[in-house]
C-alpha atoms as a printed R data frame, in Angstrom:
    type eleno elety resid chain resno       x       y       z
1   ATOM     1    CA   UNK     A     1  79.688 108.503 149.955
2   ATOM     2    CA   UNK     A     2  78.262 110.847 147.333
3   ATOM     3    CA   UNK     A     3  80.686 113.597 148.391
4   ATOM     4    CA   UNK     A     4  83.726 111.309 148.205
5   ATOM     5    CA   UNK     A     5  82.632 110.176 144.755
6   ATOM     6    CA   UNK     A     6  81.866 113.690 143.547
7   ATOM     7    CA   UNK     A     7  85.262 115.157 144.463
8   ATOM     8    CA   UNK     A     8  87.366 112.860 142.233
9   ATOM     9    CA   UNK     A     9  84.811 113.116 139.438
10  ATOM    10    CA   UNK     A    10  84.939 116.917 139.675
11  ATOM    11    CA   UNK     A    11  88.730 116.879 139.609
12  ATOM    12    CA   UNK     A    12  88.629 114.567 136.591
13  ATOM    13    CA   UNK     A    13  86.278 116.931 134.753
14  ATOM    14    CA   UNK     A    14  88.518 119.923 135.555
15  ATOM    15    CA   UNK     A    15  91.590 117.985 134.357
16  ATOM    16    CA   UNK     A    16  89.835 117.073 131.087
17  ATOM    17    CA   UNK     A    17  88.799 120.702 130.519
18  ATOM    18    CA   UNK     A    18  92.364 121.898 131.104
19  ATOM    19    CA   UNK     A    19  93.723 119.185 128.824
20  ATOM    20    CA   UNK     A    20  91.354 119.976 125.954
21  ATOM    21    CA   UNK     A    21  91.858 123.744 126.294
22  ATOM    22    CA   UNK     A    22  95.667 123.499 126.126
23  ATOM    23    CA   UNK     A    23  97.809 123.405 123.003
24  ATOM    24    CA   UNK     A    24 100.976 121.785 121.709
25  ATOM    25    CA   UNK     A    25 103.475 124.600 121.186
26  ATOM    26    CA   UNK     A    26 106.674 124.132 119.206
27  ATOM    27    CA   UNK     A    27 109.701 126.152 118.206
28  ATOM    28    CA   UNK     A    28 112.185 125.149 115.501
29  ATOM    29    CA   UNK     A    29 115.512 126.902 115.101
30  ATOM    30    CA   UNK     A    30 118.010 126.035 112.397
31  ATOM    31    CA   UNK     A    31 121.313 127.896 112.368
32  ATOM    32    CA   UNK     A    32 124.393 127.572 110.200
33  ATOM    33    CA   UNK     A    33 127.464 129.768 109.950
34  ATOM    34    CA   UNK     A    34 130.295 128.296 107.879
35  ATOM    35    CA   UNK     A    35 131.118 125.064 109.784
36  ATOM    36    CA   UNK     A    36 128.962 125.808 112.824
37  ATOM    37    CA   UNK     A    37 125.577 124.035 112.773
38  ATOM    38    CA   UNK     A    38 122.653 123.915 115.166
39  ATOM    39    CA   UNK     A    39 119.187 122.400 114.855
40  ATOM    40    CA   UNK     A    40 116.821 122.780 117.829
41  ATOM    41    CA   UNK     A    41 113.251 121.665 118.454
42  ATOM    42    CA   UNK     A    42 111.320 122.671 121.574
43  ATOM    43    CA   UNK     A    43 107.884 121.216 122.311
44  ATOM    44    CA   UNK     A    44 105.682 121.977 125.300
45  ATOM    45    CA   UNK     A    45 102.074 121.262 126.240
46  ATOM    46    CA   UNK     A    46  99.692 121.307 129.212
47  ATOM    47    CA   UNK     A    47 100.563 124.969 129.813
48  ATOM    48    CA   UNK     A    48 104.275 124.201 130.028
49  ATOM    49    CA   UNK     A    49 104.037 121.254 132.446
50  ATOM    50    CA   UNK     A    50 105.403 118.902 129.780
51  ATOM    51    CA   UNK     A    51 108.478 120.052 127.878
52  ATOM    52    CA   UNK     A    52 110.813 118.428 125.381
53  ATOM    53    CA   UNK     A    53 114.024 119.783 123.896
54  ATOM    54    CA   UNK     A    54 115.828 118.181 120.979
55  ATOM    55    CA   UNK     A    55 119.181 119.428 119.795
56  ATOM    56    CA   UNK     A    56 121.431 118.510 116.896
57  ATOM    57    CA   UNK     A    57 124.489 120.729 117.451
58  ATOM    58    CA   UNK     A    58 126.558 119.652 114.475
59  ATOM    59    CA   UNK     A    59 126.260 117.763 111.199
60  ATOM    60    CA   UNK     A    60 129.276 116.249 109.460
61  ATOM    61    CA   UNK     A    61 129.067 114.983 105.884
62  ATOM    62    CA   UNK     A    62 131.122 111.789 105.568
63  ATOM    63    CA   UNK     A    63 130.516 111.034 101.907
64  ATOM    64    CA   UNK     A    64 127.823 109.303  99.874
65  ATOM    65    CA   UNK     A    65 128.235 105.945 101.627
66  ATOM    66    CA   UNK     A    66 128.387 107.071 105.273
67  ATOM    67    CA   UNK     A    67 126.026 110.001 104.777
68  ATOM    68    CA   UNK     A    68 125.629 112.627 107.516
69  ATOM    69    CA   UNK     A    69 126.657 112.130 111.141
70  ATOM    70    CA   UNK     A    70 125.489 114.283 114.018
71  ATOM    71    CA   UNK     A    71 125.140 114.229 117.798
72  ATOM    72    CA   UNK     A    72 121.508 114.195 118.926
73  ATOM    73    CA   UNK     A    73 120.541 115.450 122.408
74  ATOM    74    CA   UNK     A    74 117.163 115.015 124.129
75  ATOM    75    CA   UNK     A    75 116.101 116.716 127.386
76  ATOM    76    CA   UNK     A    76 112.870 117.810 129.050
77  ATOM    77    CA   UNK     A    77 110.268 116.969 131.685
78  ATOM    78    CA   UNK     A    78 108.730 114.263 129.459
79  ATOM    79    CA   UNK     A    79 111.976 112.249 129.431
80  ATOM    80    CA   UNK     A    80 113.400 109.975 132.115
81  ATOM    81    CA   UNK     A    81 115.154 112.964 133.699
82  ATOM    82    CA   UNK     A    82 118.551 111.995 132.293
83  ATOM    83    CA   UNK     A    83 119.903 113.850 129.269
84  ATOM    84    CA   UNK     A    84 120.211 111.524 126.289
85  ATOM    85    CA   UNK     A    85 123.037 112.098 123.825
86  ATOM    86    CA   UNK     A    86 123.349 109.882 120.765
87  ATOM    87    CA   UNK     A    87 125.406 109.853 117.614
88  ATOM    88    CA   UNK     A    88 122.990 109.639 114.708
89  ATOM    89    CA   UNK     A    89 123.856 108.371 111.220
90  ATOM    90    CA   UNK     A    90 121.738 109.553 108.295
91  ATOM    91    CA   UNK     A    91 122.873 107.451 105.328
92  ATOM    92    CA   UNK     A    92 121.268 105.764 102.316
93  ATOM    93    CA   UNK     A    93 120.238 102.758 104.406
94  ATOM    94    CA   UNK     A    94 118.454 104.998 106.932
95  ATOM    95    CA   UNK     A    95 116.631 106.867 104.168
96  ATOM    96    CA   UNK     A    96 115.598 103.564 102.588
97  ATOM    97    CA   UNK     A    97 114.157 102.408 105.939
98  ATOM    98    CA   UNK     A    98 112.130 105.625 106.173
99  ATOM    99    CA   UNK     A    99 110.825 105.180 102.619
100 ATOM   100    CA   UNK     A   100 109.657 101.626 103.301
101 ATOM   101    CA   UNK     A   101 108.010 102.675 106.561
102 ATOM   102    CA   UNK     A   102 106.084 105.455 104.816
103 ATOM   103    CA   UNK     A   103 104.950 103.057 102.082
104 ATOM   104    CA   UNK     A   104 103.726 100.555 104.689
105 ATOM   105    CA   UNK     A   105 101.883 103.308 106.597
106 ATOM   106    CA   UNK     A   106 100.149 104.440 103.373
107 ATOM   107    CA   UNK     A   107  99.073 100.865 102.562
108 ATOM   108    CA   UNK     A   108  97.813 100.365 106.131
109 ATOM   109    CA   UNK     A   109  95.648 103.506 106.318
110 ATOM   110    CA   UNK     A   110  92.696 104.611 104.201
111 ATOM   111    CA   UNK     A   111  93.459 108.069 102.807
112 ATOM   112    CA   UNK     A   112  96.575 108.725 104.901
113 ATOM   113    CA   UNK     A   113  97.736 111.575 102.656
114 ATOM   114    CA   UNK     A   114  94.359 113.299 102.894
115 ATOM   115    CA   UNK     A   115  94.336 112.863 106.676
116 ATOM   116    CA   UNK     A   116  97.843 114.334 106.912
117 ATOM   117    CA   UNK     A   117  96.934 117.400 104.825
118 ATOM   118    CA   UNK     A   118  93.792 118.059 106.863
119 ATOM   119    CA   UNK     A   119  95.683 117.674 110.149
120 ATOM   120    CA   UNK     A   120  98.553 119.946 109.114
121 ATOM   121    CA   UNK     A   121  96.058 122.613 107.999
122 ATOM   122    CA   UNK     A   122  95.152 123.102 111.687
123 ATOM   123    CA   UNK     A   123  98.731 124.035 112.610
124 ATOM   124    CA   UNK     A   124  98.999 127.760 113.361
125 ATOM   125    CA   UNK     A   125 102.362 129.405 112.653
126 ATOM   126    CA   UNK     A   126 102.886 132.548 114.729
127 ATOM   127    CA   UNK     A   127 106.453 133.290 113.625
128 ATOM   128    CA   UNK     A   128 108.501 132.459 110.558
129 ATOM   129    CA   UNK     A   129 111.833 134.263 110.162
130 ATOM   130    CA   UNK     A   130 114.374 133.115 107.576
131 ATOM   131    CA   UNK     A   131 117.580 135.026 106.878
132 ATOM   132    CA   UNK     A   132 120.502 134.077 104.642
133 ATOM   133    CA   UNK     A   133 123.863 135.802 104.131
134 ATOM   134    CA   UNK     A   134 126.276 134.399 101.571
135 ATOM   135    CA   UNK     A   135 129.100 135.094  99.183
136 ATOM   136    CA   UNK     A   136 130.262 133.075  96.188
137 ATOM   137    CA   UNK     A   137 133.595 134.855  96.076
138 ATOM   138    CA   UNK     A   138 132.627 136.834  92.981
139 ATOM   139    CA   UNK     A   139 130.419 139.936  93.080
140 ATOM   140    CA   UNK     A   140 128.557 139.216  89.832
141 ATOM   141    CA   UNK     A   141 127.868 135.570  90.708
142 ATOM   142    CA   UNK     A   142 126.763 136.549  94.210
143 ATOM   143    CA   UNK     A   143 124.294 139.124  92.859
144 ATOM   144    CA   UNK     A   144 122.772 136.612  90.417
145 ATOM   145    CA   UNK     A   145 122.557 133.913  93.086
146 ATOM   146    CA   UNK     A   146 120.855 136.280  95.535
147 ATOM   147    CA   UNK     A   147 118.026 136.832  93.049
148 ATOM   148    CA   UNK     A   148 117.616 133.079  92.644
149 ATOM   149    CA   UNK     A   149 117.675 132.664  96.434
150 ATOM   150    CA   UNK     A   150 114.857 135.195  96.822
151 ATOM   151    CA   UNK     A   151 112.726 133.318  94.320
152 ATOM   152    CA   UNK     A   152 113.427 129.930  95.899
153 ATOM   153    CA   UNK     A   153 112.664 131.176  99.405
154 ATOM   154    CA   UNK     A   154 109.348 132.753  98.505
155 ATOM   155    CA   UNK     A   155 108.356 129.625  96.571
156 ATOM   156    CA   UNK     A   156 108.966 127.545  99.701
157 ATOM   157    CA   UNK     A   157 107.121 130.040 101.899
158 ATOM   158    CA   UNK     A   158 104.202 130.053  99.453
159 ATOM   159    CA   UNK     A   159 104.088 126.245  99.515
160 ATOM   160    CA   UNK     A   160 104.005 126.266 103.330
161 ATOM   161    CA   UNK     A   161 101.345 128.992 103.523
162 ATOM   162    CA   UNK     A   162  98.986 126.866 101.409
163 ATOM   163    CA   UNK     A   163  99.127 124.029 103.949
164 ATOM   164    CA   UNK     A   164  99.273 125.715 107.367
165 ATOM   165    CA   UNK     A   165  97.785 128.858 108.895
166 ATOM   166    CA   UNK     A   166 100.181 131.799 109.027
167 ATOM   167    CA   UNK     A   167  99.036 134.246 111.731
168 ATOM   168    CA   UNK     A   168 101.650 136.834 110.708
169 ATOM   169    CA   UNK     A   169 103.501 137.593 107.517
170 ATOM   170    CA   UNK     A   170 106.803 135.698 107.310
171 ATOM   171    CA   UNK     A   171 110.024 137.702 107.406
172 ATOM   172    CA   UNK     A   172 112.410 136.559 104.704
173 ATOM   173    CA   UNK     A   173 115.832 138.103 104.105
174 ATOM   174    CA   UNK     A   174 118.620 137.459 101.608
175 ATOM   175    CA   UNK     A   175 121.795 139.479 102.083
176 ATOM   176    CA   UNK     A   176 124.533 139.126  99.469
177 ATOM   177    CA   UNK     A   177 128.011 139.623 100.904
178 ATOM   178    CA   UNK     A   178 130.459 140.993  98.358
179 ATOM   179    CA   UNK     A   179 133.823 139.628  99.373
180 ATOM   180    CA   UNK     A   180 136.561 137.593  97.733
181 ATOM   181    CA   UNK     A   181 136.067 134.429  99.806
182 ATOM   182    CA   UNK     A   182 132.974 132.170  99.751
183 ATOM   183    CA   UNK     A   183 130.875 132.250 102.908
184 ATOM   184    CA   UNK     A   184 127.427 131.129 104.017
185 ATOM   185    CA   UNK     A   185 125.261 131.740 107.073
186 ATOM   186    CA   UNK     A   186 121.591 131.031 107.629
187 ATOM   187    CA   UNK     A   187 119.079 131.165 110.451
188 ATOM   188    CA   UNK     A   188 115.512 129.880 110.381
189 ATOM   189    CA   UNK     A   189 113.107 130.306 113.312
190 ATOM   190    CA   UNK     A   190 109.594 128.880 113.203
191 ATOM   191    CA   UNK     A   191 107.086 129.005 116.069
192 ATOM   192    CA   UNK     A   192 103.583 127.597 116.092
193 ATOM   193    CA   UNK     A   193 101.002 125.515 117.881
194 ATOM   194    CA   UNK     A   194  98.148 123.054 117.507
195 ATOM   195    CA   UNK     A   195  95.298 122.511 119.942
196 ATOM   196    CA   UNK     A   196  95.317 119.337 122.026
197 ATOM   197    CA   UNK     A   197  91.598 118.832 121.381
198 ATOM   198    CA   UNK     A   198  92.072 118.709 117.610
199 ATOM   199    CA   UNK     A   199  95.164 116.520 118.012
200 ATOM   200    CA   UNK     A   200  93.112 113.932 119.900
201 ATOM   201    CA   UNK     A   201  90.342 114.224 117.300
202 ATOM   202    CA   UNK     A   202  92.886 113.711 114.496
203 ATOM   203    CA   UNK     A   203  94.281 110.611 116.228
204 ATOM   204    CA   UNK     A   204  90.773 109.196 116.542
205 ATOM   205    CA   UNK     A   205  90.179 109.803 112.831
206 ATOM   206    CA   UNK     A   206  93.493 108.128 112.065
207 ATOM   207    CA   UNK     A   207  92.451 105.055 114.061
208 ATOM   208    CA   UNK     A   208  89.147 104.872 112.169
209 ATOM   209    CA   UNK     A   209  90.994 105.089 108.860
210 ATOM   210    CA   UNK     A   210  93.289 102.251 109.936
211 ATOM   211    CA   UNK     A   211  90.283 100.107 110.908
212 ATOM   212    CA   UNK     A   212  88.787 100.638 107.432
213 ATOM   213    CA   UNK     A   213  91.733  98.786 105.871
214 ATOM   214    CA   UNK     A   214  91.693  95.003 106.012
215 ATOM   215    CA   UNK     A   215  94.410  93.990 108.471
216 ATOM   216    CA   UNK     A   216  95.295  97.645 109.099
217 ATOM   217    CA   UNK     A   217  95.919  97.187 112.839
218 ATOM   218    CA   UNK     A   218  98.206  94.220 112.183
219 ATOM   219    CA   UNK     A   219 100.137  96.165 109.559
220 ATOM   220    CA   UNK     A   220 100.641  99.087 111.955
221 ATOM   221    CA   UNK     A   221 101.925  96.672 114.607
222 ATOM   222    CA   UNK     A   222 104.364  95.348 112.043
223 ATOM   223    CA   UNK     A   223 105.414  98.903 111.222
224 ATOM   224    CA   UNK     A   224 106.042  99.785 114.892
225 ATOM   225    CA   UNK     A   225 108.061  96.585 115.405
226 ATOM   226    CA   UNK     A   226 110.108  97.354 112.302
227 ATOM   227    CA   UNK     A   227 110.815 100.878 113.562
228 ATOM   228    CA   UNK     A   228 112.033  99.502 116.909
229 ATOM   229    CA   UNK     A   229 114.370  97.043 115.161
230 ATOM   230    CA   UNK     A   230 115.903  99.652 112.871
231 ATOM   231    CA   UNK     A   231 119.403 100.916 113.714
232 ATOM   232    CA   UNK     A   232 119.459 104.065 115.847
233 ATOM   233    CA   UNK     A   233 122.149 106.329 117.141
234 ATOM   234    CA   UNK     A   234 124.691 105.025 119.600
235 ATOM   235    CA   UNK     A   235 124.364 106.469 123.086
236 ATOM   236    CA   UNK     A   236 127.292 108.628 124.190
237 ATOM   237    CA   UNK     A   237 126.334 108.708 127.855
């Protein structure tokens, strides 16, 4: 009896050690060349046993009222096994829903902003490449804009480096293209990870912060119900 009890307990201990020693790895790629767009997010954990792939192959701006429309694709071992393709609408109503949800989350959690900053500071970025080629159609304007683009990029990179851990120096490029016609191309690749053990610890701290607010659990339930009721993309399957 002791042997039959010890085997599953030993396997459970080994599984917990493997779980806590693994990490959540992610890769973000954003690409744009004239009218061609692509936004990809890959997430994997448990040494690659669980994988998720999100893809937004194209964004179309439909005006101030309709906002931006894009086709959203989800695949991976953590899904139901069937590729999900949806048409997503990002308009003023969607943004307003997000704003209200964030406000409710802040009211429902003690020190949510502080918790978020501390959690993000444990993200380790191993790769950050950002290149931009563009032309404004005029050589002088393109040269001036390239200088402004350099300054803007390094300001953004500096902002990010203050909040996450950069394991390697980011590679940032701005290439002015001197031609008569306007053009724009950009590619951003970001790779990083966060340990599963700290992720679980951060979730536990988040729960404790919610419990410190009167009615915090009830407010979070309300928030999750509201998020489920909000309009989402229409499935194209």
